[in-house]
PDB file of C-alpha atoms and ligand atoms in Angstrom:
ATOM      1  CA  MET D 322      22.983 -15.209  -1.095  1.00 89.00           C
ATOM      2  CA  ALA D 323      20.769 -12.204  -0.516  1.00 98.00           C
ATOM      3  CA  ILE D 324      19.670 -10.931   2.873  1.00 98.00           C
ATOM      4  CA  LEU D 325      15.934 -11.487   3.222  1.00 98.00           C
ATOM      5  CA  ILE D 326      13.996  -8.364   4.283  1.00 98.00           C
ATOM      6  CA  SER D 327      11.164  -9.735   6.391  1.00 98.00           C
ATOM      7  CA  GLY D 328       7.908  -7.821   6.081  1.00 98.00           C
ATOM      8  CA  LYS D 329       6.542 -10.054   8.821  1.00 98.00           C
ATOM      9  CA  GLU D 330       9.128  -8.746  11.261  1.00 98.00           C
ATOM     10  CA  VAL D 331       8.993  -5.083  10.194  1.00 98.00           C
ATOM     11  CA  SER D 332       5.182  -4.977  10.055  1.00 98.00           C
ATOM     12  CA  ALA D 333       5.021  -6.402  13.595  1.00 98.00           C
ATOM     13  CA  LYS D 334       7.245  -3.529  14.782  1.00 98.00           C
ATOM     14  CA  VAL D 335       5.104  -0.916  12.991  1.00 98.00           C
ATOM     15  CA  ARG D 336       1.958  -2.420  14.491  1.00 98.00           C
ATOM     16  CA  ALA D 337       3.505  -2.492  17.973  1.00 98.00           C
ATOM     17  CA  ASP D 338       4.307   1.237  17.685  1.00 98.00           C
ATOM     18  CA  VAL D 339       0.749   1.964  16.485  1.00 98.00           C
ATOM     19  CA  ARG D 340      -0.712  -0.146  19.331  1.00 98.00           C
ATOM     20  CA  LYS D 341       1.264   1.838  21.889  1.00 98.00           C
ATOM     21  CA  GLU D 342       0.202   5.211  20.443  1.00 98.00           C
ATOM     22  CA  CYS D 343      -3.382   3.979  20.250  1.00 98.00           C
ATOM     23  CA  GLU D 344      -3.314   3.265  23.983  1.00 98.00           C
ATOM     24  CA  GLU D 345      -2.055   6.795  24.600  1.00 98.00           C
ATOM     25  CA  LEU D 346      -4.855   8.256  22.475  1.00 98.00           C
ATOM     26  CA  LYS D 347      -7.447   6.147  24.279  1.00 98.00           C
ATOM     27  CA  ALA D 348      -6.173   7.524  27.589  1.00 98.00           C
ATOM     28  CA  LYS D 349      -7.091  10.957  26.171  1.00 97.00           C
ATOM     29  CA  GLY D 350     -10.578   9.691  25.256  1.00 98.00           C
ATOM     30  CA  ILE D 351      -9.889   9.191  21.546  1.00 98.00           C
ATOM     31  CA  ALA D 352     -10.540   5.730  20.051  1.00 98.00           C
ATOM     32  CA  PRO D 353      -9.218   5.576  16.465  1.00 98.00           C
ATOM     33  CA  GLY D 354     -11.905   4.255  14.113  1.00 98.00           C
ATOM     34  CA  LEU D 355     -11.692   2.896  10.567  1.00 98.00           C
ATOM     35  CA  ALA D 356     -14.674   2.298   8.257  1.00 98.00           C
ATOM     36  CA  VAL D 357     -14.118  -0.298   5.549  1.00 98.00           C
ATOM     37  CA  ILE D 358     -16.553  -0.413   2.630  1.00 98.00           C
ATOM     38  CA  ILE D 359     -16.796  -3.450   0.394  1.00 98.00           C
ATOM     39  CA  VAL D 360     -19.198  -3.641  -2.544  1.00 98.00           C
ATOM     40  CA  GLY D 361     -20.046  -7.041  -4.001  1.00 98.00           C
ATOM     41  CA  ASP D 362     -18.478 -10.389  -3.232  1.00 95.00           C
ATOM     42  CA  ASP D 363     -15.070 -10.505  -4.882  1.00 96.00           C
ATOM     43  CA  PRO D 364     -13.251 -13.254  -2.922  1.00 96.00           C
ATOM     44  CA  ALA D 365      -9.832 -11.507  -2.959  1.00 94.00           C
ATOM     45  CA  SER D 366     -11.393  -8.254  -1.707  1.00 97.00           C
ATOM     46  CA  ARG D 367     -13.164 -10.200   1.043  1.00 97.00           C
ATOM     47  CA  VAL D 368      -9.827 -11.632   2.237  1.00 96.00           C
ATOM     48  CA  TYR D 369      -8.193  -8.171   2.201  1.00 96.00           C
ATOM     49  CA  VAL D 370     -11.095  -6.603   4.108  1.00 98.00           C
ATOM     50  CA  ASN D 371     -11.079  -9.373   6.727  1.00 98.00           C
ATOM     51  CA  ASN D 372      -7.325  -8.867   7.198  1.00 97.00           C
ATOM     52  CA  LYS D 373      -7.809  -5.115   7.608  1.00 98.00           C
ATOM     53  CA  LYS D 374     -10.480  -5.645  10.262  1.00 98.00           C
ATOM     54  CA  LYS D 375      -8.253  -8.150  12.093  1.00 98.00           C
ATOM     55  CA  ALA D 376      -5.359  -5.677  12.049  1.00 98.00           C
ATOM     56  CA  CYS D 377      -7.631  -2.978  13.542  1.00 98.00           C
ATOM     57  CA  ALA D 378      -8.575  -5.278  16.406  1.00 98.00           C
ATOM     58  CA  ASP D 379      -4.903  -6.170  16.899  1.00 98.00           C
ATOM     59  CA  VAL D 380      -3.768  -2.552  17.365  1.00 98.00           C
ATOM     60  CA  GLY D 381      -6.852  -1.531  19.381  1.00 98.00           C
ATOM     61  CA  PHE D 382      -8.810   0.419  16.746  1.00 98.00           C
ATOM     62  CA  VAL D 383     -12.562   0.358  16.309  1.00 98.00           C
ATOM     63  CA  SER D 384     -13.509  -0.921  12.859  1.00 98.00           C
ATOM     64  CA  GLU D 385     -16.850  -0.776  11.094  1.00 98.00           C
ATOM     65  CA  GLU D 386     -17.534  -2.876   8.025  1.00 98.00           C
ATOM     66  CA  TYR D 387     -20.049  -1.763   5.422  1.00 98.00           C
ATOM     67  CA  ALA D 388     -20.665  -4.748   3.121  1.00 98.00           C
ATOM     68  CA  LEU D 389     -22.911  -3.563   0.313  1.00 98.00           C
ATOM     69  CA  PRO D 390     -24.528  -5.710  -2.375  1.00 98.00           C
ATOM     70  CA  ALA D 391     -23.043  -5.729  -5.905  1.00 98.00           C
ATOM     71  CA  GLU D 392     -26.125  -3.876  -7.204  1.00 98.00           C
ATOM     72  CA  THR D 393     -25.492  -0.842  -4.945  1.00 98.00           C
ATOM     73  CA  THR D 394     -25.990   2.404  -6.894  1.00 98.00           C
ATOM     74  CA  GLN D 395     -23.492   5.214  -7.148  1.00 98.00           C
ATOM     75  CA  GLU D 396     -25.922   7.428  -5.228  1.00 98.00           C
ATOM     76  CA  GLU D 397     -26.211   4.930  -2.363  1.00 98.00           C
ATOM     77  CA  LEU D 398     -22.431   4.550  -2.102  1.00 98.00           C
ATOM     78  CA  LEU D 399     -21.832   8.308  -2.168  1.00 98.00           C
ATOM     79  CA  SER D 400     -24.518   8.783   0.461  1.00 98.00           C
ATOM     80  CA  LEU D 401     -22.774   6.286   2.780  1.00 99.00           C
ATOM     81  CA  ILE D 402     -19.433   8.062   2.251  1.00 99.00           C
ATOM     82  CA  ASP D 403     -21.096  11.397   3.070  1.00 98.00           C
ATOM     83  CA  THR D 404     -22.458   9.938   6.326  1.00 98.00           C
ATOM     84  CA  LEU D 405     -19.026   8.529   7.247  1.00 98.00           C
ATOM     85  CA  ASN D 406     -17.301  11.821   6.365  1.00 98.00           C
ATOM     86  CA  LYS D 407     -19.504  13.462   9.018  1.00 98.00           C
ATOM     87  CA  LYS D 408     -19.240  10.725  11.645  1.00 98.00           C
ATOM     88  CA  ASP D 409     -16.885  11.857  14.431  1.00 98.00           C
ATOM     89  CA  GLU D 410     -16.001   8.362  15.686  1.00 98.00           C
ATOM     90  CA  ILE D 411     -14.739   7.385  12.218  1.00 98.00           C
ATOM     91  CA  HIS D 412     -11.308   8.802  11.411  1.00 98.00           C
ATOM     92  CA  GLY D 413     -10.430   6.747   8.349  1.00 98.00           C
ATOM     93  CA  ILE D 414     -12.552   5.596   5.391  1.00 98.00           C
ATOM     94  CA  LEU D 415     -11.398   2.915   3.005  1.00 98.00           C
ATOM     95  CA  CYS D 416     -13.439   1.743   0.031  1.00 98.00           C
ATOM     96  CA  GLN D 417     -11.990  -1.561  -1.161  1.00 98.00           C
ATOM     97  CA  LEU D 418     -11.142  -1.535  -4.874  1.00 97.00           C
ATOM     98  CA  PRO D 419     -11.909  -2.663  -7.504  1.00 96.00           C
ATOM     99  CA  LEU D 420     -15.563  -1.659  -7.454  1.00 98.00           C
ATOM    100  CA  PRO D 421     -18.197  -3.314  -9.647  1.00 98.00           C
ATOM    101  CA  LYS D 422     -18.034  -1.959 -13.216  1.00 98.00           C
ATOM    102  CA  HIS D 423     -21.186   0.205 -13.025  1.00 98.00           C
ATOM    103  CA  LEU D 424     -19.687   2.319 -10.221  1.00 98.00           C
ATOM    104  CA  ASP D 425     -17.458   5.326 -10.884  1.00 98.00           C
ATOM    105  CA  GLU D 426     -14.267   4.668  -8.900  1.00 98.00           C
ATOM    106  CA  LYS D 427     -12.861   8.157  -9.468  1.00 98.00           C
ATOM    107  CA  ALA D 428     -16.003   9.847  -8.129  1.00 98.00           C
ATOM    108  CA  VAL D 429     -15.974   7.557  -5.093  1.00 98.00           C
ATOM    109  CA  ILE D 430     -12.331   8.384  -4.298  1.00 98.00           C
ATOM    110  CA  ASN D 431     -13.082  12.094  -4.748  1.00 98.00           C
ATOM    111  CA  ALA D 432     -16.011  11.872  -2.320  1.00 98.00           C
ATOM    112  CA  ILE D 433     -13.914  10.655   0.630  1.00 98.00           C
ATOM    113  CA  SER D 434     -12.803  13.525   2.838  1.00 98.00           C
ATOM    114  CA  PRO D 435      -9.030  14.040   2.280  1.00 98.00           C
ATOM    115  CA  LEU D 436      -8.614  14.085   6.080  1.00 98.00           C
ATOM    116  CA  LYS D 437     -10.114  10.570   6.312  1.00 98.00           C
ATOM    117  CA  ASP D 438      -8.483   9.244   3.122  1.00 98.00           C
ATOM    118  CA  VAL D 439      -6.231   6.629   4.705  1.00 98.00           C
ATOM    119  CA  ASP D 440      -5.465   5.089   1.287  1.00 98.00           C
ATOM    120  CA  ALA D 441      -4.077   8.465   0.132  1.00 98.00           C
ATOM    121  CA  PHE D 442      -5.911   8.076  -3.177  1.00 98.00           C
ATOM    122  CA  HIS D 443      -7.732  11.439  -3.141  1.00 98.00           C
ATOM    123  CA  PRO D 444      -6.296  13.907  -5.716  1.00 98.00           C
ATOM    124  CA  SER D 445      -5.549  16.379  -2.927  1.00 98.00           C
ATOM    125  CA  ASN D 446      -3.429  13.799  -1.087  1.00 98.00           C
ATOM    126  CA  VAL D 447      -1.782  12.657  -4.334  1.00 98.00           C
ATOM    127  CA  GLY D 448      -0.843  16.309  -5.002  1.00 98.00           C
ATOM    128  CA  ARG D 449       0.540  16.677  -1.491  1.00 98.00           C
ATOM    129  CA  ILE D 450       2.746  13.619  -2.051  1.00 97.00           C
ATOM    130  CA  MET D 451       4.002  15.139  -5.301  1.00 96.00           C
ATOM    131  CA  ILE D 452       5.218  18.270  -3.458  1.00 96.00           C
ATOM    132  CA  GLY D 453       6.508  16.306  -0.466  1.00 95.00           C
ATOM    133  CA  ASP D 454       4.073  17.852   2.055  1.00 96.00           C
ATOM    134  CA  TYR D 455       1.795  15.055   3.170  1.00 96.00           C
ATOM    135  CA  HIS D 456       0.056  13.413   6.120  1.00 95.00           C
ATOM    136  CA  PHE D 457      -0.813  10.136   4.419  1.00 97.00           C
ATOM    137  CA  LEU D 458       1.249   7.979   2.095  1.00 97.00           C
ATOM    138  CA  PRO D 459      -0.262   5.229  -0.052  1.00 97.00           C
ATOM    139  CA  CYS D 460       0.115   2.077   2.006  1.00 98.00           C
ATOM    140  CA  THR D 461       2.066  -0.192  -0.332  1.00 98.00           C
ATOM    141  CA  PRO D 462       4.781   2.275  -1.452  1.00 98.00           C
ATOM    142  CA  ALA D 463       5.076   3.500   2.151  1.00 98.00           C
ATOM    143  CA  GLY D 464       5.536  -0.121   3.237  1.00 98.00           C
ATOM    144  CA  VAL D 465       8.305  -0.631   0.670  1.00 99.00           C
ATOM    145  CA  MET D 466      10.107   2.480   1.949  1.00 98.00           C
ATOM    146  CA  GLU D 467       9.798   1.212   5.516  1.00 98.00           C
ATOM    147  CA  LEU D 468      11.478  -2.053   4.450  1.00 98.00           C
ATOM    148  CA  ILE D 469      14.260  -0.140   2.681  1.00 98.00           C
ATOM    149  CA  HIS D 470      14.861   1.963   5.824  1.00 98.00           C
ATOM    150  CA  TYR D 471      14.759  -1.040   8.123  1.00 98.00           C
ATOM    151  CA  ALA D 472      17.399  -2.807   6.028  1.00 98.00           C
ATOM    152  CA  GLY D 473      19.590   0.313   6.312  1.00 98.00           C
ATOM    153  CA  ILE D 474      19.692   0.935   2.566  1.00 98.00           C
ATOM    154  CA  ASP D 475      20.545   4.472   1.484  1.00 98.00           C
ATOM    155  CA  VAL D 476      18.566   5.476  -1.613  1.00 99.00           C
ATOM    156  CA  SER D 477      20.451   8.708  -2.288  1.00 99.00           C
ATOM    157  CA  GLY D 478      22.174   8.746  -5.681  1.00 98.00           C
ATOM    158  CA  LYS D 479      21.155   5.163  -6.449  1.00 98.00           C
ATOM    159  CA  SER D 480      19.673   4.072  -9.715  1.00 99.00           C
ATOM    160  CA  CYS D 481      16.091   3.058  -8.857  1.00 99.00           C
ATOM    161  CA  VAL D 482      13.803   1.297 -11.319  1.00 99.00           C
ATOM    162  CA  VAL D 483      10.088   0.822 -10.675  1.00 99.00           C
ATOM    163  CA  ILE D 484       8.304  -1.616 -12.966  1.00 98.00           C
ATOM    164  CA  GLY D 485       4.634  -0.604 -13.099  1.00 98.00           C
ATOM    165  CA  ARG D 486       2.946   2.796 -13.332  1.00 98.00           C
ATOM    166  CA  SER D 487      -0.312   2.376 -11.410  1.00 97.00           C
ATOM    167  CA  ASN D 488      -1.726   5.227  -9.360  1.00 96.00           C
ATOM    168  CA  ILE D 489      -1.752   2.955  -6.287  1.00 95.00           C
ATOM    169  CA  VAL D 490       1.822   1.663  -6.430  1.00 98.00           C
ATOM    170  CA  GLY D 491       4.119   2.553  -9.366  1.00 98.00           C
ATOM    171  CA  LYS D 492       3.703   6.332  -9.553  1.00 98.00           C
ATOM    172  CA  PRO D 493       3.776   7.108  -5.803  1.00 98.00           C
ATOM    173  CA  MET D 494       6.610   4.584  -5.342  1.00 98.00           C
ATOM    174  CA  ALA D 495       8.718   6.507  -7.836  1.00 98.00           C
ATOM    175  CA  MET D 496       7.936   9.764  -6.041  1.00 98.00           C
ATOM    176  CA  LEU D 497       8.973   8.414  -2.621  1.00 98.00           C
ATOM    177  CA  LEU D 498      12.278   7.142  -4.023  1.00 98.00           C
ATOM    178  CA  LEU D 499      12.815  10.535  -5.671  1.00 98.00           C
ATOM    179  CA  HIS D 500      12.162  12.308  -2.351  1.00 98.00           C
ATOM    180  CA  GLU D 501      15.095  10.341  -0.966  1.00 98.00           C
ATOM    181  CA  ASN D 502      17.291  11.458  -3.858  1.00 98.00           C
ATOM    182  CA  GLY D 503      17.152   8.285  -5.907  1.00 98.00           C
ATOM    183  CA  THR D 504      17.568   8.563  -9.690  1.00 99.00           C
ATOM    184  CA  VAL D 505      14.274   7.026 -10.712  1.00 98.00           C
ATOM    185  CA  THR D 506      13.052   5.352 -13.882  1.00 98.00           C
ATOM    186  CA  ILE D 507       9.482   4.070 -14.265  1.00 98.00           C
ATOM    187  CA  CYS D 508       9.081   1.145 -16.665  1.00 98.00           C
ATOM    188  CA  HIS D 509       5.778  -0.103 -18.110  1.00 97.00           C
ATOM    189  CA  SER D 510       4.299  -2.262 -20.838  1.00 95.00           C
ATOM    190  CA  ARG D 511       5.530   0.054 -23.629  1.00 97.00           C
ATOM    191  CA  THR D 512       9.071   0.416 -22.294  1.00 98.00           C
ATOM    192  CA  LYS D 513      11.770  -0.479 -24.808  1.00 98.00           C
ATOM    193  CA  ASN D 514      14.913  -2.210 -23.516  1.00 97.00           C
ATOM    194  CA  LEU D 515      13.152  -3.189 -20.291  1.00 98.00           C
ATOM    195  CA  LYS D 516      15.758  -5.866 -19.510  1.00 98.00           C
ATOM    196  CA  GLU D 517      18.696  -3.496 -19.905  1.00 98.00           C
ATOM    197  CA  ILE D 518      17.076  -0.757 -17.827  1.00 98.00           C
ATOM    198  CA  CYS D 519      16.240  -3.161 -15.001  1.00 98.00           C
ATOM    199  CA  ALA D 520      19.676  -4.772 -15.147  1.00 98.00           C
ATOM    200  CA  ALA D 521      21.260  -1.364 -14.428  1.00 98.00           C
ATOM    201  CA  ALA D 522      19.171  -0.794 -11.268  1.00 99.00           C
ATOM    202  CA  ASP D 523      20.713  -0.639  -7.809  1.00 99.00           C
ATOM    203  CA  ILE D 524      17.185  -0.752  -6.374  1.00 99.00           C
ATOM    204  CA  LEU D 525      14.506  -2.615  -8.337  1.00 99.00           C
ATOM    205  CA  VAL D 526      10.826  -2.475  -7.377  1.00 99.00           C
ATOM    206  CA  ALA D 527       8.559  -4.925  -9.198  1.00 98.00           C
ATOM    207  CA  ALA D 528       4.888  -3.960  -9.299  1.00 98.00           C
ATOM    208  CA  VAL D 529       3.685  -5.504 -12.550  1.00 97.00           C
ATOM    209  CA  GLY D 530       1.163  -8.069 -11.357  1.00 96.00           C
ATOM    210  CA  ARG D 531       2.651 -10.895 -13.431  1.00 97.00           C
ATOM    211  CA  PRO D 532       4.017 -14.039 -11.789  1.00 98.00           C
ATOM    212  CA  LYS D 533       7.836 -14.362 -11.859  1.00 98.00           C
ATOM    213  CA  PHE D 534       8.113 -11.555 -14.451  1.00 98.00           C
ATOM    214  CA  VAL D 535      11.547 -10.409 -13.224  1.00 98.00           C
ATOM    215  CA  THR D 536      14.115 -12.991 -14.225  1.00 98.00           C
ATOM    216  CA  VAL D 537      17.761 -13.251 -13.226  1.00 98.00           C
ATOM    217  CA  ASP D 538      19.023 -11.598 -16.433  1.00 98.00           C
ATOM    218  CA  MET D 539      17.081  -8.453 -15.480  1.00 98.00           C
ATOM    219  CA  VAL D 540      18.895  -8.030 -12.162  1.00 98.00           C
ATOM    220  CA  LYS D 541      22.262  -6.396 -11.489  1.00 98.00           C
ATOM    221  CA  ASP D 542      24.748  -8.178  -9.242  1.00 98.00           C
ATOM    222  CA  GLY D 543      24.143  -7.019  -5.687  1.00 98.00           C
ATOM    223  CA  ALA D 544      20.873  -5.205  -6.451  1.00 98.00           C
ATOM    224  CA  VAL D 545      18.181  -4.590  -3.825  1.00 99.00           C
ATOM    225  CA  VAL D 546      14.996  -6.268  -5.073  1.00 99.00           C
ATOM    226  CA  LEU D 547      11.568  -5.387  -3.683  1.00 99.00           C
ATOM    227  CA  ASP D 548       8.661  -7.508  -4.853  1.00 98.00           C
ATOM    228  CA  VAL D 549       5.177  -5.970  -4.638  1.00 98.00           C
ATOM    229  CA  GLY D 550       3.438  -8.767  -6.578  1.00 97.00           C
ATOM    230  CA  ILE D 551       1.018 -11.286  -5.116  1.00 96.00           C
ATOM    231  CA  ASN D 552       0.234 -13.864  -7.793  1.00 96.00           C
ATOM    232  CA  ARG D 553      -0.377 -17.579  -8.208  1.00 95.00           C
ATOM    233  CA  ASP D 554       2.137 -19.610 -10.213  1.00 94.00           C
ATOM    234  CA  GLU D 555       1.315 -22.434 -12.626  1.00 94.00           C
ATOM    235  CA  ASN D 556       0.809 -24.785  -9.659  1.00 95.00           C
ATOM    236  CA  GLY D 557      -1.479 -22.382  -7.819  1.00 95.00           C
ATOM    237  CA  LYS D 558       1.263 -21.493  -5.327  1.00 96.00           C
ATOM    238  CA  LEU D 559       1.569 -17.903  -4.060  1.00 96.00           C
ATOM    239  CA  CYS D 560       4.433 -16.069  -5.804  1.00 98.00           C
ATOM    240  CA  GLY D 561       5.618 -12.540  -6.514  1.00 98.00           C
ATOM    241  CA  ASP D 562       6.513 -10.611  -9.655  1.00 98.00           C
ATOM    242  CA  VAL D 563      10.113 -11.761  -9.177  1.00 98.00           C
ATOM    243  CA  ASP D 564      11.420 -15.234  -9.993  1.00 98.00           C
ATOM    244  CA  PHE D 565      12.710 -15.552  -6.439  1.00 98.00           C
ATOM    245  CA  ASP D 566      14.726 -18.781  -6.766  1.00 98.00           C
ATOM    246  CA  SER D 567      16.898 -17.550  -9.634  1.00 98.00           C
ATOM    247  CA  VAL D 568      17.142 -13.884  -8.537  1.00 98.00           C
ATOM    248  CA  GLU D 569      17.867 -14.386  -4.825  1.00 98.00           C
ATOM    249  CA  PRO D 570      21.488 -15.592  -5.215  1.00 98.00           C
ATOM    250  CA  LYS D 571      22.316 -12.532  -7.354  1.00 98.00           C
ATOM    251  CA  ALA D 572      20.671  -9.851  -5.178  1.00 98.00           C
ATOM    252  CA  SER D 573      22.110  -8.268  -2.025  1.00 98.00           C
ATOM    253  CA  TYR D 574      18.670  -7.821  -0.406  1.00 99.00           C
ATOM    254  CA  ILE D 575      15.334  -9.256  -1.463  1.00 98.00           C
ATOM    255  CA  THR D 576      11.777  -9.413  -0.120  1.00 98.00           C
ATOM    256  CA  PRO D 577      10.027 -12.796  -0.114  1.00 98.00           C
ATOM    257  CA  VAL D 578       6.433 -13.502  -1.208  1.00 98.00           C
ATOM    258  CA  PRO D 579       4.542 -14.137   0.994  1.00 97.00           C
ATOM    259  CA  GLY D 580       5.959 -12.345   4.053  1.00 98.00           C
ATOM    260  CA  GLY D 581       7.537  -9.361   2.297  1.00 98.00           C
ATOM    261  CA  VAL D 582       5.704  -6.256   1.115  1.00 98.00           C
ATOM    262  CA  GLY D 583       2.214  -7.776   1.696  1.00 97.00           C
ATOM    263  CA  PRO D 584       2.086  -7.485   5.518  1.00 97.00           C
ATOM    264  CA  MET D 585       3.534  -3.960   5.286  1.00 98.00           C
ATOM    265  CA  THR D 586       0.542  -2.620   3.350  1.00 98.00           C
ATOM    266  CA  ILE D 587      -1.865  -3.294   6.221  1.00 98.00           C
ATOM    267  CA  ALA D 588       0.615  -2.079   8.847  1.00 98.00           C
ATOM    268  CA  MET D 589       0.906   1.241   6.990  1.00 98.00           C
ATOM    269  CA  LEU D 590      -2.886   1.462   6.798  1.00 98.00           C
ATOM    270  CA  MET D 591      -2.921   1.255  10.604  1.00 98.00           C
ATOM    271  CA  LYS D 592      -0.285   4.000  10.741  1.00 98.00           C
ATOM    272  CA  ASN D 593      -2.393   6.226   8.442  1.00 98.00           C
ATOM    273  CA  THR D 594      -5.535   5.623  10.514  1.00 98.00           C
ATOM    274  CA  LEU D 595      -3.685   6.610  13.677  1.00 98.00           C
ATOM    275  CA  MET D 596      -2.468   9.767  11.908  1.00 98.00           C
ATOM    276  CA  ALA D 597      -6.047  10.501  10.789  1.00 98.00           C
ATOM    277  CA  ALA D 598      -7.306  10.215  14.391  1.00 98.00           C
ATOM    278  CA  LYS D 599      -4.540  12.550  15.580  1.00 98.00           C
ATOM    279  CA  LEU D 600      -5.168  15.095  12.780  1.00 97.00           C
ATOM    280  CA  GLN D 601      -8.890  15.195  13.436  1.00 97.00           C
ATOM    281  CA  ASN D 602      -8.241  15.843  17.119  1.00 97.00           C
ATOM    282  CA  GLY D 603      -5.664  18.576  16.579  1.00 96.00           C
ATOM    283  CA  LEU D 604      -2.808  16.375  17.799  1.00 96.00           C
ATOM    284  CA  SER D 605      -0.671  16.401  14.657  1.00 85.00           C
TER     285      SER D 605
HETATM  286  N1  GUN I 847      -7.406  -2.913  -3.651  1.00 71.39           N
HETATM  287  C1  GUN I 847      -6.161  -3.405  -3.780  1.00 71.39           C
HETATM  288  N2  GUN I 847      -5.289  -2.703  -3.005  1.00 71.39           N
HETATM  289  C2  GUN I 847      -6.022  -1.752  -2.397  1.00 71.39           C
HETATM  290  C3  GUN I 847      -5.697  -0.740  -1.464  1.00 71.39           C
HETATM  291  O1  GUN I 847      -4.546  -0.535  -1.046  1.00 71.39           O
HETATM  292  N3  GUN I 847      -6.742   0.046  -1.038  1.00 71.39           N
HETATM  293  C4  GUN I 847      -8.009  -0.136  -1.486  1.00 71.39           C
HETATM  294  N4  GUN I 847      -8.954   0.694  -1.031  1.00 71.39           N
HETATM  295  N5  GUN I 847      -8.334  -1.076  -2.347  1.00 71.39           N
HETATM  296  C5  GUN I 847      -7.357  -1.874  -2.800  1.00 71.39           C
END
């Protein structure tokens, strides 16, 4: 039986810390503000944006939503970002991805001021993460690390395998594990011997985006298993990238879906927004 690492519990603690620091900032006349941009009407993006706004209210931040129609031009979107970059009451800017196909995601990410880039997607922030000198960490990998720390797991010298090489999760995840002296392997769709590599991992992070992709034969006895996936199974039920029921008895620690990594992502976004407000007021 594995110990369940509860993202619900850990994210509540992170949010409580942010709430307290937010009160202290407000006493100094600084109200942290996050602008969330959503283009089009993708239902999943709408849910994520609503949750981000709710989290802002919960910790005491000001949030502004910019819901733009799907036909918005690149010029219009860049003009909004330019306005928000210059707006003093806004400390963090988040443009919900994916964007409609006609928009250039890379150019949009590049346009956000690195000081307000609470997703940590801007190349300057990505570079800072690479050299270990950063203010913002991408929310999902940072959330996974927070869970690892909370569970008291020491990464140093461990064999860590990350399945998935996205810019948002896989690559920065590998870097954060490396910073803590893990021996890191990144697996992806072209990886040969995927099963064997995963089955040798002390710490296994699944970020593939495929329901129940990680099966029991891919997990070492006593491994720590962190599941980044949010998928629907064949019955439409929420599930992760890990086949939880078969893997759980073999793991030492495991994150559930829902209630694992998911709630951490938004909690870390709140932490980044707080940091942005501090940075822009010379307090960090
Ligand atoms: N779409 C899915 N995850 C994310 C995220 O963390 N940030 C943004 N901006 N868009 C996303």
